[in-house]
Amino acid sequence: MTTIRLGFPADWAGFRAAARALVAANTPPGQITWLVGDEPDLFADNTPPPANDAPITVPRRFVDLAETTIMANDPERFGLLYGILFRIHQGEAALLHDAADPAVHRALMLAHAVRRDIHKMRAFLRFREVTDDGGTRHVAWFEPAHHILEANAPFFVRRFATMAWSILTPDRAAHWDGTTLRFGPGATRADLPEDDRFAECWRVYYRAIFNPARLKLSAMLSEMPRKYWKNLPEARDIPELIAAAAPRAGAMLAAPPTPPRPARAPPAPVTDPPTTEWEALKRQAGACRLCPLWEHATQTVFGEGSTTARIMLIGEQPGDQEDLAGRPFIGPAGQVLDHALRAAGLDRPALYITNAVKHFKFEPRGKRRIHQKPNEAEIETCKFWLDQERAMIEPALIIALGASAARALFNRAITISRERGKLIPLNGATSALITIHPSYLLRLPDEAAKRREYAAFVRDLRLALPYMA
Ligand code: URA
């Protein structure tokens, strides 16, 4: 017997060199024992592996298949792959085109399982933030079904290039310090730090996108198998969301459309006098008919918060929930905003938060009301109220969240990516800071982008800290 000892479970370079030499020496598959690391060798009468001195041609199709299949968590994979290579070399040139061949079929199935595992790791890996004497690092725990860490780590290097991170798995760990990628021994789940502030973000996000009327349990479980749940903060809410889905969907169907109120009578006159300037303004705005948006909205959503705030935040317009509750930023975007404000060290009650447009603009679609962006004329008209709020609050800093707010502030179209994250002098003692709208984060499809953009949002908001004083 010839024993080949590979360095680690997915040691492609080691397998490749050994397989080439073995094929060149015409060694039959049955004569080879494949071992990994320090696995014990049960055969004492070994012949040494042949030297790799004769060049052989290996079809590209085999390399592509073998590079993936070698990561499979199947102790037979090396023998399986070497067997296929040996047969190709013995003259079965078209072997890989025969998917019904048991060996080829097996290798293809294993490659498929490995690719799926790689995809799931990219989708379901969740970093947690740790700060210690060495600075801030991010640590994730993942239990891959196959030996995919080495192959997948470069993906995370590209995605999180500027972060220092470690990915811990039971067999190996990958560590990136911003410059170098290293692999080390495995770890246990107990080595994972406590939940961080992102965990709550994931939960808020998942609850916001979970549509009970669209729930298809089998499709959901196939996309997000239960075995990944224990590492996903948002999965804590899944049982409750599933349990409540049928009654919620039933209630959605039974409910009348969110009441658009055509041709409403003006609000009943309030007889008691306003006690503050803000209340007086809010009441006036409550009867606003400056543009047609009031007709279908439930009510004017005026700004709220501290009237002595040093910082004023401007959003775009109230959303569905804000329209019903009459308060700005209390729906999904508001929850993201609250998190980011806390992360930046800003205290929401000490701020004044308003919108560029004070009525919800939407398009009815079935029973839902779909947000529509306000147009220039609507922003321009509603600026009347924004200017009143500015004059009353006299903030030292105005933060424009997104393009509509920035347009209201600067009277022109603003490219957020170009202008964000810097302090811009306005008139008098007021400065402006432009950043993204938090609903942009809710729309991002994958975790990497979400994390990156959330961190950039918090960074922008931190520029406001000196104005809190
Ligand atoms: N989006 C906004 O711009 N404002 C709100 O109040 C809510 C969502």
XYZ file of C-alpha atoms and ligand atoms in Angstrom:
477
model
C 0.000 0.000 0.000
C 1.023 3.570 -0.567
C 0.033 6.072 2.090
C -0.559 9.698 1.167
C -0.787 12.059 4.093
C -2.448 15.409 3.361
C -1.919 18.497 5.504
C -5.566 19.314 6.246
C -9.041 18.132 5.172
C -9.308 20.260 2.024
C -5.619 20.201 1.102
C -6.093 20.632 -2.627
C -2.436 21.375 -3.386
C -1.332 18.258 -1.496
C -3.921 16.056 -3.195
C -3.133 17.478 -6.622
C 0.623 16.843 -6.345
C 0.158 13.331 -4.957
C -2.548 12.352 -7.463
C -0.438 13.495 -10.415
C 2.541 11.476 -9.238
C 0.405 8.405 -8.520
C -1.311 8.525 -11.920
C 2.041 9.011 -13.627
C 3.306 5.926 -11.789
C 0.169 4.016 -12.784
C -0.755 3.301 -9.152
C -4.243 1.702 -8.973
C -6.734 3.412 -6.618
C -7.063 0.312 -4.450
C -3.378 0.517 -3.531
C -3.594 3.908 -1.868
C -4.485 4.937 1.676
C -5.381 8.613 2.028
C -4.811 10.169 5.456
C -5.227 13.701 6.787
C -3.080 15.406 9.422
C -2.023 12.964 12.132
C -4.622 10.269 11.436
C -3.044 6.910 12.367
C -1.727 4.732 9.558
C -2.922 1.150 10.008
C -0.652 -0.284 7.326
C 2.912 -0.880 8.377
C 4.216 -2.177 5.062
C 3.992 1.081 3.190
C 5.724 1.830 -0.027
C 6.733 5.480 -0.278
C 4.703 7.704 -2.603
C 6.179 7.995 -6.091
C 8.110 11.113 -7.014
C 6.286 13.570 -9.241
C 8.556 13.606 -12.243
C 6.372 12.697 -15.230
C 4.031 15.440 -16.488
C 0.453 14.319 -17.006
C -2.513 16.096 -18.547
C -5.522 16.577 -16.316
C -8.760 17.828 -17.929
C -9.966 21.222 -16.707
C -13.388 19.709 -16.042
C -11.813 17.291 -13.549
C -9.918 20.092 -11.776
C -13.096 22.143 -11.440
C -15.012 19.221 -9.980
C -12.205 17.981 -7.730
C -11.378 21.411 -6.276
C -14.927 21.557 -4.905
C -15.503 17.892 -4.088
C -12.325 17.704 -2.031
C -14.016 19.976 0.539
C -16.811 17.444 1.115
C -17.076 15.940 4.546
C -16.801 12.399 3.197
C -13.810 10.244 4.168
C -13.952 8.538 0.749
C -13.576 11.733 -1.280
C -9.837 11.414 -2.025
C -10.200 7.818 -3.183
C -13.297 8.725 -5.201
C -11.542 11.577 -6.997
C -8.354 9.678 -7.547
C -10.391 6.766 -8.953
C -12.016 9.082 -11.502
C -8.683 10.605 -12.469
C -7.117 7.171 -12.836
C -9.928 5.994 -15.133
C -9.651 9.133 -17.286
C -5.957 8.492 -17.579
C -6.610 4.871 -18.482
C -8.562 6.029 -21.532
C -12.089 6.930 -20.335
C -11.694 10.439 -21.747
C -15.440 11.226 -21.696
C -16.023 9.865 -18.189
C -16.930 13.215 -16.664
C -19.678 13.676 -19.238
C -21.399 10.548 -17.938
C -23.355 11.835 -14.956
C -24.958 8.380 -14.582
C -21.605 6.789 -13.772
C -21.841 6.056 -10.011
C -18.466 7.608 -9.170
C -19.073 10.731 -11.256
C -22.595 11.027 -9.899
C -21.310 10.782 -6.326
C -18.618 13.415 -6.938
C -21.168 15.755 -8.531
C -23.554 15.342 -5.584
C -20.780 16.082 -3.108
C -19.723 19.166 -5.083
C -23.324 20.351 -5.063
C -23.545 19.923 -1.278
C -20.263 21.826 -0.822
C -21.429 24.720 -2.997
C -24.682 24.940 -1.047
C -22.710 24.980 2.229
C -20.496 27.791 0.902
C -23.570 29.781 -0.063
C -25.219 29.226 3.328
C -22.093 30.327 5.169
C -22.075 33.583 3.195
C -25.753 34.138 3.932
C -25.904 33.074 7.573
C -22.609 34.093 9.120
C -23.218 36.791 11.738
C -20.314 38.693 13.243
C -20.443 40.008 16.770
C -18.447 43.009 17.836
C -15.904 42.748 20.664
C -13.934 45.616 22.052
C -10.983 44.949 24.305
C -7.487 46.321 24.875
C -6.528 45.288 21.371
C -9.329 47.432 19.857
C -12.508 46.382 18.093
C -12.762 42.994 16.421
C -15.601 40.987 14.980
C -16.072 37.334 15.748
C -18.446 34.858 14.133
C -19.219 31.240 14.888
C -20.237 28.890 12.116
C -20.605 25.125 11.893
C -20.046 24.244 8.251
C -21.232 20.852 7.051
C -18.112 20.561 4.871
C -14.470 21.708 4.935
C -15.165 25.071 3.330
C -13.451 27.571 5.622
C -10.265 28.051 3.591
C -12.180 28.388 0.326
C -14.734 30.791 1.766
C -12.420 33.005 3.831
C -11.241 35.123 0.844
C -14.899 36.050 0.230
C -15.104 37.506 3.746
C -11.735 39.232 3.296
C -13.136 41.002 0.227
C -16.413 41.863 1.937
C -14.993 42.971 5.282
C -11.584 44.129 4.157
C -11.316 46.976 6.660
C -12.561 45.035 9.698
C -10.437 42.818 11.933
C -12.343 39.550 12.221
C -12.203 35.906 13.180
C -14.437 33.148 11.913
C -14.506 30.279 14.372
C -15.550 26.782 13.360
C -15.192 23.505 15.268
C -12.233 22.360 13.098
C -10.402 25.513 12.072
C -10.528 29.245 12.549
C -9.762 32.030 10.071
C -8.343 35.331 11.316
C -8.067 38.545 9.318
C -6.270 41.561 10.805
C -6.859 43.915 7.882
C -3.680 42.778 6.129
C -3.087 39.073 6.603
C -5.347 36.046 6.560
C -4.281 33.292 8.947
C -5.762 29.926 9.784
C -5.563 28.388 13.226
C -7.058 25.661 15.359
C -10.809 25.267 15.784
C -12.857 26.646 18.662
C -16.127 26.074 20.463
C -19.312 28.088 20.452
C -18.472 29.219 23.983
C -15.595 31.255 22.495
C -18.147 33.497 20.800
C -18.656 36.847 22.541
C -22.040 37.979 23.864
C -24.733 39.335 21.558
C -23.844 42.774 20.253
C -25.865 45.799 19.142
C -26.225 44.332 15.643
C -28.267 41.419 16.961
C -31.206 43.672 17.717
C -30.846 45.277 14.289
C -31.175 41.903 12.608
C -34.302 41.184 14.631
C -35.877 44.531 13.764
C -35.008 44.031 10.113
C -36.380 40.504 9.960
C -39.636 41.419 11.665
C -40.021 44.316 9.236
C -39.592 42.161 6.125
C -41.551 39.121 7.368
C -44.806 39.045 5.446
C -47.256 36.645 7.146
C -49.389 36.476 4.016
C -46.453 35.171 1.978
C -45.272 32.518 4.451
C -44.480 29.163 2.805
C -42.995 27.109 5.571
C -41.312 24.428 3.445
C -39.700 26.998 1.128
C -38.587 29.014 4.125
C -37.057 25.985 5.838
C -35.285 24.958 2.667
C -33.791 28.435 2.281
C -33.056 28.890 5.971
C -32.706 25.374 7.466
C -33.261 25.080 11.192
C -29.666 24.036 11.867
C -28.552 27.619 11.168
C -31.095 29.219 13.442
C -29.110 29.001 16.639
C -26.545 31.437 15.266
C -29.019 33.891 13.767
C -30.301 36.588 16.127
C -33.364 37.110 13.947
C -34.272 33.416 14.182
C -35.310 33.903 17.811
C -38.448 35.564 16.494
C -39.247 32.995 13.811
C -41.375 30.573 15.907
C -43.482 33.450 17.165
C -43.769 34.985 13.684
C -44.782 31.628 12.207
C -47.319 30.976 14.973
C -48.879 34.379 14.459
C -48.702 34.284 10.643
C -52.083 32.660 9.915
C -54.115 34.919 12.221
C -52.158 37.959 11.034
C -52.711 37.051 7.374
C -56.403 36.423 8.148
C -56.666 39.788 9.831
C -54.940 41.441 6.860
C -57.460 39.885 4.482
C -60.424 40.745 6.655
C -59.267 44.261 7.359
C -60.544 47.085 5.240
C -57.808 48.961 3.391
C -55.932 51.362 5.640
C -58.424 54.138 5.565
C -57.538 56.750 3.022
C -59.903 59.519 3.894
C -61.167 61.219 0.801
C -62.796 64.590 1.135
C -62.346 64.826 4.850
C -63.842 67.617 6.796
C -61.259 69.922 8.322
C -60.255 68.855 11.808
C -62.637 69.958 14.527
C -61.596 73.332 15.879
C -59.613 73.105 19.054
C -60.935 75.630 21.448
C -58.340 75.652 24.202
C -55.455 77.912 23.292
C -52.109 76.347 22.449
C -49.762 76.414 25.374
C -46.506 76.548 23.424
C -45.264 77.954 20.156
C -44.640 74.403 18.970
C -48.191 73.348 19.760
C -49.573 76.369 17.928
C -47.512 75.524 14.864
C -48.461 71.880 15.039
C -52.145 72.795 15.112
C -51.772 75.106 12.134
C -49.939 72.412 10.212
C -52.705 69.980 11.193
C -55.100 71.964 9.032
C -52.654 72.352 6.144
C -54.125 72.295 2.631
C -51.126 73.768 0.834
C -50.845 70.732 -1.454
C -53.185 67.837 -2.271
C -51.331 65.262 -0.143
C -53.515 65.983 2.895
C -56.550 64.498 1.168
C -55.557 60.851 1.388
C -53.295 60.954 4.401
C -54.724 60.240 7.833
C -53.228 63.339 9.397
C -50.371 65.802 9.353
C -47.304 64.283 11.001
C -45.530 67.217 12.532
C -42.045 67.188 14.026
C -41.499 66.182 17.630
C -38.837 66.146 20.295
C -37.077 68.799 22.275
C -37.949 72.340 21.225
C -34.620 73.461 22.657
C -32.707 70.817 20.707
C -29.295 71.709 19.325
C -29.734 69.106 16.620
C -32.639 68.747 14.241
C -33.106 65.694 12.033
C -35.093 65.817 8.815
C -36.475 62.692 7.178
C -38.423 62.449 3.957
C -42.086 62.013 4.837
C -44.122 59.916 7.272
C -44.576 56.250 6.335
C -47.655 54.088 6.803
C -47.225 53.643 10.553
C -46.271 57.256 11.155
C -49.362 58.381 9.231
C -51.607 56.299 11.483
C -49.861 57.214 14.736
C -49.235 60.870 13.906
C -45.584 60.707 14.972
C -42.389 60.749 12.860
C -40.021 57.789 12.634
C -41.856 55.201 14.712
C -42.025 52.450 12.032
C -39.238 50.152 10.725
C -37.045 53.013 9.477
C -37.556 54.737 12.825
C -36.348 51.666 14.685
C -33.192 51.532 12.583
C -32.724 55.242 13.190
C -33.146 54.781 16.959
C -30.471 52.073 16.978
C -28.044 54.133 14.975
C -28.627 57.206 17.144
C -27.900 55.150 20.260
C -24.807 53.638 18.640
C -23.598 57.131 17.787
C -24.194 58.302 21.356
C -27.085 60.609 20.448
C -30.108 60.744 22.704
C -33.366 60.838 20.694
C -35.405 62.769 23.296
C -32.797 65.530 23.202
C -33.211 65.962 19.419
C -35.939 67.430 17.271
C -37.074 65.049 14.526
C -39.235 66.052 11.612
C -39.807 65.378 7.925
C -39.411 67.401 4.748
C -43.029 66.589 3.851
C -45.620 66.288 6.574
C -48.223 64.067 4.876
C -47.878 60.429 3.812
C -47.780 60.105 0.037
C -48.711 56.641 -1.145
C -50.272 54.611 -3.896
C -53.018 52.183 -2.826
C -52.211 48.670 -4.030
C -54.870 46.190 -2.990
C -55.076 46.599 0.727
C -51.644 48.078 1.082
C -50.439 51.633 0.842
C -47.160 51.788 -1.024
C -44.828 54.663 -0.215
C -44.264 57.136 -3.024
C -41.432 59.632 -3.083
C -42.596 63.231 -2.744
C -41.872 65.343 -5.800
C -39.999 68.659 -5.938
C -43.190 70.723 -5.788
C -44.423 68.897 -2.698
C -41.068 69.321 -0.963
C -40.966 72.960 -1.935
C -44.512 73.617 -0.698
C -44.015 71.825 2.600
C -40.818 73.769 3.205
C -43.111 76.404 4.617
C -43.551 74.240 7.739
C -39.938 73.137 7.858
C -38.810 76.749 7.841
C -41.166 77.494 10.731
C -39.735 74.581 12.673
C -36.182 75.724 11.939
C -36.968 79.242 13.053
C -38.541 77.963 16.269
C -35.846 75.414 17.189
C -32.817 77.345 15.925
C -30.680 74.218 15.817
C -26.911 74.364 15.696
C -26.891 71.346 13.382
C -29.424 70.000 10.921
C -29.036 66.406 9.802
C -30.653 65.620 6.468
C -31.553 61.950 6.200
C -31.579 61.123 2.508
C -32.167 62.973 -0.728
C -35.605 64.499 -0.096
C -34.452 66.036 3.189
C -31.251 67.316 1.554
C -33.289 68.857 -1.277
C -35.514 70.616 1.227
C -32.478 71.977 3.011
C -30.396 73.063 0.014
C -33.143 73.750 -2.560
C -31.419 71.570 -5.115
C -30.854 67.906 -5.937
C -28.060 66.437 -3.807
C -26.066 63.282 -4.516
C -25.922 61.710 -1.079
C -22.821 59.570 -1.742
C -20.878 62.697 -2.733
C -22.018 65.052 0.015
C -22.528 62.800 2.999
C -20.469 62.679 6.155
C -19.160 66.236 6.276
C -20.204 69.336 8.135
C -21.465 72.027 5.775
C -21.957 75.606 7.001
C -25.496 76.836 6.392
C -26.538 80.342 7.272
C -25.770 82.024 10.581
C -24.719 79.661 13.344
C -26.236 76.545 11.767
C -24.377 73.705 10.061
C -25.735 70.821 8.027
C -24.797 67.170 7.850
C -26.059 64.993 5.022
C -26.318 61.237 5.390
C -28.400 58.336 4.130
C -32.016 57.682 4.957
C -32.349 54.722 7.363
C -34.843 52.968 5.067
C -31.951 52.537 2.614
C -30.455 50.079 5.123
C -33.710 48.126 5.223
C -33.628 47.694 1.472
C -30.050 46.336 1.235
C -30.150 42.654 0.326
C -27.180 41.167 2.129
C -25.539 41.325 5.500
C -22.172 42.588 4.365
C -23.610 45.645 2.671
C -26.013 46.235 5.528
C -23.250 46.102 8.113
C -20.935 48.314 6.107
C -23.610 50.902 5.407
C -24.942 50.842 8.955
C -21.417 51.458 10.284
C -20.993 54.344 7.822
C -24.363 55.771 8.922
C -23.318 55.635 12.585
C -19.987 57.238 11.647
C -21.835 60.097 9.955
C -24.124 60.557 12.967
C -21.148 60.675 15.327
C -20.091 63.908 13.640
C -23.096 65.436 15.398
C -21.837 64.572 18.883
C -19.991 67.861 19.523
C -23.271 69.695 18.811
C -25.089 67.943 21.645
C -23.259 69.965 24.250
N -39.377 57.797 6.833
C -39.263 59.137 6.961
O -38.581 59.777 6.202
N -39.889 59.711 7.974
C -40.633 59.048 8.855
O -41.165 59.668 9.740
C -40.730 57.663 8.697
C -40.102 57.037 7.676
